[in-house]
């Protein structure tokens, strides 16, 4: 979110998709950094941090956005905003199906389905981790979640909507605000819909830098620093998988990072399955004979 929060323009060829290369691009454009969007983003983070101390179950990022919008309006700062949102229902996306599409479309569809499933399951596990203190909450059902997202994507795809995946930041915000039932998800969705319809004019005036501050704040809230302290107590394969996944997220993307981290568990399995058996030496005949004679 730094490129938005610092008001940087995209370089030639666009921003790199990987995090570390993109961060290097941002550093190379340090001379373009502007103070006003940075101030708005920092204001959101600071107000949210104060609000979460005073009201642990309150919508702290929302308070930060409200203060940032008020500050920009009072000082006459004209930064790039969200703008007016088009709330019209898109038309039905018609399509035709040809026999050749079996080989051209289905492989890509299965690839997208796999990536989306991994994303959804990661989100589910993260939410389970953060809501662990709520004993009365029912455990997540992976099959039900994948089925629900599958139906939603089929229906939304008929209208040309982008693929829907799990979003840890908003789900964690729901849990941290005390959401402990399925009804909280429906209320959450209802409030978002109200903001986008009734409060459309207010949403249009929110600076993008303030939204970048919200994302940065929620990203910081997702960090579980205690895991780093427990690394020396973990099994070697667990600690290695954790570190490799963390590094690969920065160098590649989350899906590849999880795949590479999970692949580390194949090594000890293969070692136990094949190599340990091959290296196990049978007892010498002389030792066996000596054991029988001593008996």
Short mmCIF file of C-alpha atoms in Angstrom, two decimals:
data_model
loop_
_atom_site.label_atom_id
_atom_site.label_comp_id
_atom_site.label_asym_id
_atom_site.label_seq_id
_atom_site.Cartn_x
_atom_site.Cartn_y
_atom_site.Cartn_z
CA UNK A 1 0.00 0.00 0.00
CA UNK A 2 3.04 2.30 0.15
CA UNK A 3 2.70 3.43 -3.45
CA UNK A 4 -0.84 4.68 -2.73
CA UNK A 5 -0.05 6.09 0.69
CA UNK A 6 2.95 8.02 -0.68
CA UNK A 7 1.19 9.18 -3.86
CA UNK A 8 3.64 7.50 -6.25
CA UNK A 9 2.94 7.21 -9.96
CA UNK A 10 3.34 3.86 -11.68
CA UNK A 11 6.73 3.28 -13.37
CA UNK A 12 7.09 2.32 -17.02
CA UNK A 13 5.80 -1.20 -17.44
CA UNK A 14 3.70 -0.97 -14.28
CA UNK A 15 4.32 -2.15 -10.75
CA UNK A 16 5.91 -5.53 -10.17
CA UNK A 17 3.54 -8.14 -8.74
CA UNK A 18 6.04 -9.48 -6.18
CA UNK A 19 6.40 -7.57 -2.92
CA UNK A 20 10.15 -7.08 -2.61
CA UNK A 21 10.70 -6.02 -6.25
CA UNK A 22 7.73 -3.66 -5.91
CA UNK A 23 9.24 -2.23 -2.73
CA UNK A 24 12.49 -1.59 -4.59
CA UNK A 25 10.51 0.23 -7.30
CA UNK A 26 8.94 2.41 -4.61
CA UNK A 27 12.32 3.23 -3.12
CA UNK A 28 13.63 4.19 -6.55
CA UNK A 29 10.83 6.78 -6.82
CA UNK A 30 11.55 8.39 -3.45
CA UNK A 31 11.79 11.82 -5.07
CA UNK A 32 8.07 11.63 -5.97
CA UNK A 33 6.88 10.98 -2.41
CA UNK A 34 4.26 13.47 -1.25
CA UNK A 35 3.50 14.45 2.34
CA UNK A 36 -0.29 14.93 2.22
CA UNK A 37 -1.33 11.36 1.31
CA UNK A 38 1.27 10.03 3.75
CA UNK A 39 -0.21 12.19 6.53
CA UNK A 40 -3.73 10.93 5.79
CA UNK A 41 -2.59 7.31 5.89
CA UNK A 42 -0.66 7.80 9.13
CA UNK A 43 -3.65 9.58 10.71
CA UNK A 44 -5.82 6.53 9.99
CA UNK A 45 -3.29 4.18 11.58
CA UNK A 46 -2.78 6.38 14.67
CA UNK A 47 -6.49 6.98 15.28
CA UNK A 48 -7.25 3.29 14.78
CA UNK A 49 -4.53 2.36 17.31
CA UNK A 50 -5.97 4.79 19.86
CA UNK A 51 -9.55 3.69 19.21
CA UNK A 52 -8.77 -0.02 19.66
CA UNK A 53 -7.38 0.76 23.12
CA UNK A 54 -10.45 2.77 24.16
CA UNK A 55 -13.04 0.57 22.40
CA UNK A 56 -11.55 -2.90 21.82
CA UNK A 57 -14.68 -4.11 20.02
CA UNK A 58 -15.34 -0.92 18.07
CA UNK A 59 -14.71 -0.35 14.34
CA UNK A 60 -11.38 1.38 14.96
CA UNK A 61 -10.34 1.77 11.27
CA UNK A 62 -13.66 3.49 10.55
CA UNK A 63 -12.87 6.11 13.19
CA UNK A 64 -9.52 6.68 11.52
CA UNK A 65 -11.11 7.13 8.10
CA UNK A 66 -13.64 9.60 9.51
CA UNK A 67 -10.88 11.72 11.05
CA UNK A 68 -8.84 11.59 7.83
CA UNK A 69 -11.82 12.68 5.71
CA UNK A 70 -12.58 15.53 8.15
CA UNK A 71 -8.94 16.64 8.18
CA UNK A 72 -8.71 16.66 4.37
CA UNK A 73 -11.96 18.63 4.12
CA UNK A 74 -10.97 21.18 6.79
CA UNK A 75 -7.54 21.86 5.29
CA UNK A 76 -8.72 21.78 1.68
CA UNK A 77 -6.54 18.85 0.67
CA UNK A 78 -7.71 17.54 -2.68
CA UNK A 79 -6.30 14.04 -2.94
CA UNK A 80 -7.48 11.25 -5.22
CA UNK A 81 -10.66 9.79 -3.77
CA UNK A 82 -12.70 6.63 -4.25
CA UNK A 83 -15.12 8.52 -6.51
CA UNK A 84 -18.68 7.68 -7.43
CA UNK A 85 -19.40 3.96 -7.51
CA UNK A 86 -21.57 2.43 -10.21
CA UNK A 87 -24.25 0.42 -8.41
CA UNK A 88 -26.11 -0.77 -11.49
CA UNK A 89 -26.54 -4.51 -11.87
CA UNK A 90 -24.37 -5.58 -14.83
CA UNK A 91 -26.06 -7.36 -17.73
CA UNK A 92 -25.96 -11.11 -18.12
CA UNK A 93 -22.66 -12.17 -19.65
CA UNK A 94 -23.61 -14.40 -22.54
CA UNK A 95 -21.20 -17.04 -23.79
CA UNK A 96 -20.93 -19.78 -26.36
CA UNK A 97 -19.40 -23.20 -25.87
CA UNK A 98 -17.38 -25.09 -28.48
CA UNK A 99 -15.84 -28.57 -28.27
CA UNK A 100 -12.35 -27.09 -28.49
CA UNK A 101 -13.02 -25.14 -25.29
CA UNK A 102 -12.66 -28.37 -23.32
CA UNK A 103 -8.89 -28.21 -23.84
CA UNK A 104 -8.48 -24.43 -23.70
CA UNK A 105 -10.93 -23.39 -20.96
CA UNK A 106 -11.13 -26.28 -18.50
CA UNK A 107 -7.39 -26.41 -17.60
CA UNK A 108 -7.46 -22.70 -16.78
CA UNK A 109 -10.72 -23.13 -14.86
CA UNK A 110 -9.28 -25.94 -12.75
CA UNK A 111 -6.17 -23.86 -12.12
CA UNK A 112 -8.24 -20.91 -10.92
CA UNK A 113 -10.38 -23.25 -8.82
CA UNK A 114 -7.29 -24.67 -7.10
CA UNK A 115 -5.77 -21.26 -6.39
CA UNK A 116 -9.08 -19.94 -5.09
CA UNK A 117 -9.61 -23.01 -2.91
CA UNK A 118 -6.17 -22.57 -1.34
CA UNK A 119 -6.92 -18.88 -0.69
CA UNK A 120 -10.29 -19.68 0.90
CA UNK A 121 -8.89 -22.42 3.14
CA UNK A 122 -5.99 -20.22 4.27
CA UNK A 123 -8.47 -17.49 5.19
CA UNK A 124 -10.60 -20.01 7.08
CA UNK A 125 -7.65 -21.27 9.11
CA UNK A 126 -6.52 -17.73 9.92
CA UNK A 127 -9.99 -16.81 11.16
CA UNK A 128 -10.13 -20.00 13.26
CA UNK A 129 -6.79 -19.05 14.82
CA UNK A 130 -7.90 -15.55 15.78
CA UNK A 131 -11.31 -16.58 17.04
CA UNK A 132 -9.90 -19.41 19.18
CA UNK A 133 -10.88 -17.70 22.42
CA UNK A 134 -14.57 -17.85 21.46
CA UNK A 135 -15.36 -21.36 22.67
CA UNK A 136 -19.02 -21.19 21.65
CA UNK A 137 -18.23 -20.65 17.99
CA UNK A 138 -18.71 -23.64 15.73
CA UNK A 139 -15.70 -25.00 13.91
CA UNK A 140 -15.42 -24.16 10.24
CA UNK A 141 -16.52 -26.70 7.62
CA UNK A 142 -14.09 -26.60 4.70
CA UNK A 143 -16.44 -28.47 2.35
CA UNK A 144 -19.31 -26.10 3.12
CA UNK A 145 -17.10 -23.03 2.61
CA UNK A 146 -15.74 -24.24 -0.72
CA UNK A 147 -19.25 -25.18 -1.85
CA UNK A 148 -20.66 -21.78 -0.90
CA UNK A 149 -17.88 -19.90 -2.68
CA UNK A 150 -18.30 -22.18 -5.69
CA UNK A 151 -22.00 -21.37 -5.99
CA UNK A 152 -21.33 -17.67 -5.46
CA UNK A 153 -18.66 -17.60 -8.15
CA UNK A 154 -20.86 -19.46 -10.65
CA UNK A 155 -23.77 -17.04 -10.10
CA UNK A 156 -21.61 -13.89 -10.00
CA UNK A 157 -19.61 -15.07 -13.01
CA UNK A 158 -22.79 -15.08 -15.07
CA UNK A 159 -22.74 -11.29 -14.73
CA UNK A 160 -19.04 -10.91 -15.45
CA UNK A 161 -18.04 -10.36 -11.81
CA UNK A 162 -14.45 -11.11 -10.76
CA UNK A 163 -13.75 -14.26 -8.78
CA UNK A 164 -14.66 -14.04 -5.10
CA UNK A 165 -12.14 -15.28 -2.55
CA UNK A 166 -11.69 -15.11 1.20
CA UNK A 167 -10.42 -11.81 2.65
CA UNK A 168 -8.67 -12.33 6.01
CA UNK A 169 -8.57 -8.63 6.92
CA UNK A 170 -12.34 -8.12 6.88
CA UNK A 171 -13.05 -11.50 8.48
CA UNK A 172 -10.56 -10.81 11.27
CA UNK A 173 -12.06 -7.34 11.78
CA UNK A 174 -15.41 -9.04 12.30
CA UNK A 175 -13.97 -11.42 14.91
CA UNK A 176 -12.01 -8.71 16.71
CA UNK A 177 -15.17 -6.62 16.99
CA UNK A 178 -16.89 -9.50 18.80
CA UNK A 179 -18.63 -11.23 15.90
CA UNK A 180 -19.24 -14.77 17.14
CA UNK A 181 -22.22 -16.09 15.15
CA UNK A 182 -23.17 -16.59 11.53
CA UNK A 183 -25.60 -13.70 11.90
CA UNK A 184 -22.60 -11.38 12.33
CA UNK A 185 -21.58 -12.17 8.75
CA UNK A 186 -25.02 -11.21 7.46
CA UNK A 187 -25.05 -8.01 9.51
CA UNK A 188 -21.55 -7.26 8.23
CA UNK A 189 -22.69 -7.67 4.63
CA UNK A 190 -25.82 -5.59 5.28
CA UNK A 191 -23.80 -2.70 6.71
CA UNK A 192 -21.43 -2.79 3.73
CA UNK A 193 -24.40 -2.71 1.35
CA UNK A 194 -25.88 0.24 3.25
CA UNK A 195 -22.58 2.12 3.03
CA UNK A 196 -22.40 1.56 -0.72
CA UNK A 197 -26.01 2.60 -1.38
CA UNK A 198 -27.24 5.06 1.22
CA UNK A 199 -23.76 6.37 1.99
CA UNK A 200 -22.52 6.37 -1.60
CA UNK A 201 -21.76 10.11 -1.57
CA UNK A 202 -19.77 9.81 1.64
CA UNK A 203 -17.79 6.85 0.35
CA UNK A 204 -16.95 8.79 -2.83
CA UNK A 205 -15.11 11.44 -0.75
CA UNK A 206 -12.76 9.05 1.05
CA UNK A 207 -9.13 9.57 -0.05
CA UNK A 208 -7.43 6.46 -1.40
CA UNK A 209 -4.50 7.16 0.91
CA UNK A 210 -6.84 6.76 3.89
CA UNK A 211 -7.97 3.36 2.61
CA UNK A 212 -4.31 2.42 2.22
CA UNK A 213 -3.88 3.28 5.89
CA UNK A 214 -6.79 0.95 6.75
CA UNK A 215 -5.13 -1.90 4.86
CA UNK A 216 -1.80 -1.26 6.58
CA UNK A 217 -3.49 -1.21 9.98
CA UNK A 218 -5.35 -4.47 9.38
CA UNK A 219 -2.20 -6.08 7.98
CA UNK A 220 -0.35 -5.19 11.18
CA UNK A 221 -3.22 -6.66 13.23
CA UNK A 222 -2.91 -9.93 11.33
CA UNK A 223 0.72 -10.43 12.34
CA UNK A 224 1.21 -13.09 15.02
CA UNK A 225 4.59 -12.23 16.52
CA UNK A 226 4.40 -15.06 19.07
CA UNK A 227 5.14 -17.57 16.29
CA UNK A 228 8.64 -16.15 15.87
CA UNK A 229 9.28 -16.61 19.59
CA UNK A 230 8.25 -20.27 19.39
CA UNK A 231 10.47 -21.20 16.44
CA UNK A 232 13.19 -22.73 18.61
CA UNK A 233 10.60 -24.98 20.29
CA UNK A 234 9.12 -26.27 17.01
CA UNK A 235 10.12 -29.35 15.12
CA UNK A 236 12.77 -28.56 12.54
CA UNK A 237 10.45 -29.25 9.63
CA UNK A 238 7.75 -26.97 11.11
CA UNK A 239 10.20 -24.11 11.69
CA UNK A 240 11.69 -24.54 8.20
CA UNK A 241 8.24 -24.58 6.58
CA UNK A 242 7.27 -21.43 8.45
CA UNK A 243 10.42 -19.52 7.46
CA UNK A 244 10.38 -20.69 3.83
CA UNK A 245 6.73 -19.77 3.45
CA UNK A 246 7.29 -16.33 4.99
CA UNK A 247 10.19 -15.58 2.64
CA UNK A 248 8.42 -16.94 -0.46
CA UNK A 249 5.39 -14.76 0.21
CA UNK A 250 7.67 -11.76 -0.24
CA UNK A 251 9.48 -13.15 -3.28
CA UNK A 252 6.55 -14.83 -5.08
CA UNK A 253 2.94 -14.98 -3.94
CA UNK A 254 0.92 -16.61 -1.20
CA UNK A 255 -0.18 -19.64 -3.24
CA UNK A 256 3.35 -20.60 -4.34
CA UNK A 257 4.64 -19.87 -0.84
CA UNK A 258 2.17 -22.28 0.75
CA UNK A 259 2.91 -24.91 -1.91
CA UNK A 260 6.67 -24.70 -1.34
CA UNK A 261 6.29 -24.66 2.45
CA UNK A 262 4.01 -27.70 2.32
CA UNK A 263 6.45 -29.51 0.02
CA UNK A 264 9.03 -29.53 2.82
CA UNK A 265 6.89 -32.07 4.66
CA UNK A 266 7.32 -34.49 1.76
CA UNK A 267 11.05 -34.79 2.47
CA UNK A 268 10.82 -36.44 5.93
CA UNK A 269 7.96 -38.61 4.67
CA UNK A 270 10.04 -39.94 1.77
CA UNK A 271 13.02 -40.38 4.04
CA UNK A 272 10.98 -42.47 6.47
CA UNK A 273 9.17 -44.35 3.72
CA UNK A 274 12.09 -45.34 1.50
CA UNK A 275 15.56 -44.33 2.67
CA UNK A 276 15.30 -45.48 6.27
CA UNK A 277 14.17 -48.93 5.14
CA UNK A 278 17.02 -49.19 2.66
CA UNK A 279 19.64 -48.17 5.21
CA UNK A 280 18.39 -50.56 7.88
CA UNK A 281 20.93 -53.41 8.05
CA UNK A 282 19.88 -56.95 8.96
CA UNK A 283 21.53 -58.54 11.94
CA UNK A 284 24.68 -60.53 11.08
CA UNK A 285 24.37 -64.29 11.15
CA UNK A 286 27.11 -64.52 13.79
CA UNK A 287 25.28 -62.13 16.14
CA UNK A 288 22.05 -64.04 15.74
CA UNK A 289 23.82 -67.33 16.45
CA UNK A 290 25.52 -65.86 19.50
CA UNK A 291 22.19 -64.62 20.80
CA UNK A 292 20.63 -68.07 20.38
CA UNK A 293 23.54 -69.81 22.12
CA UNK A 294 23.44 -67.43 25.07
CA UNK A 295 19.76 -68.23 25.50
#
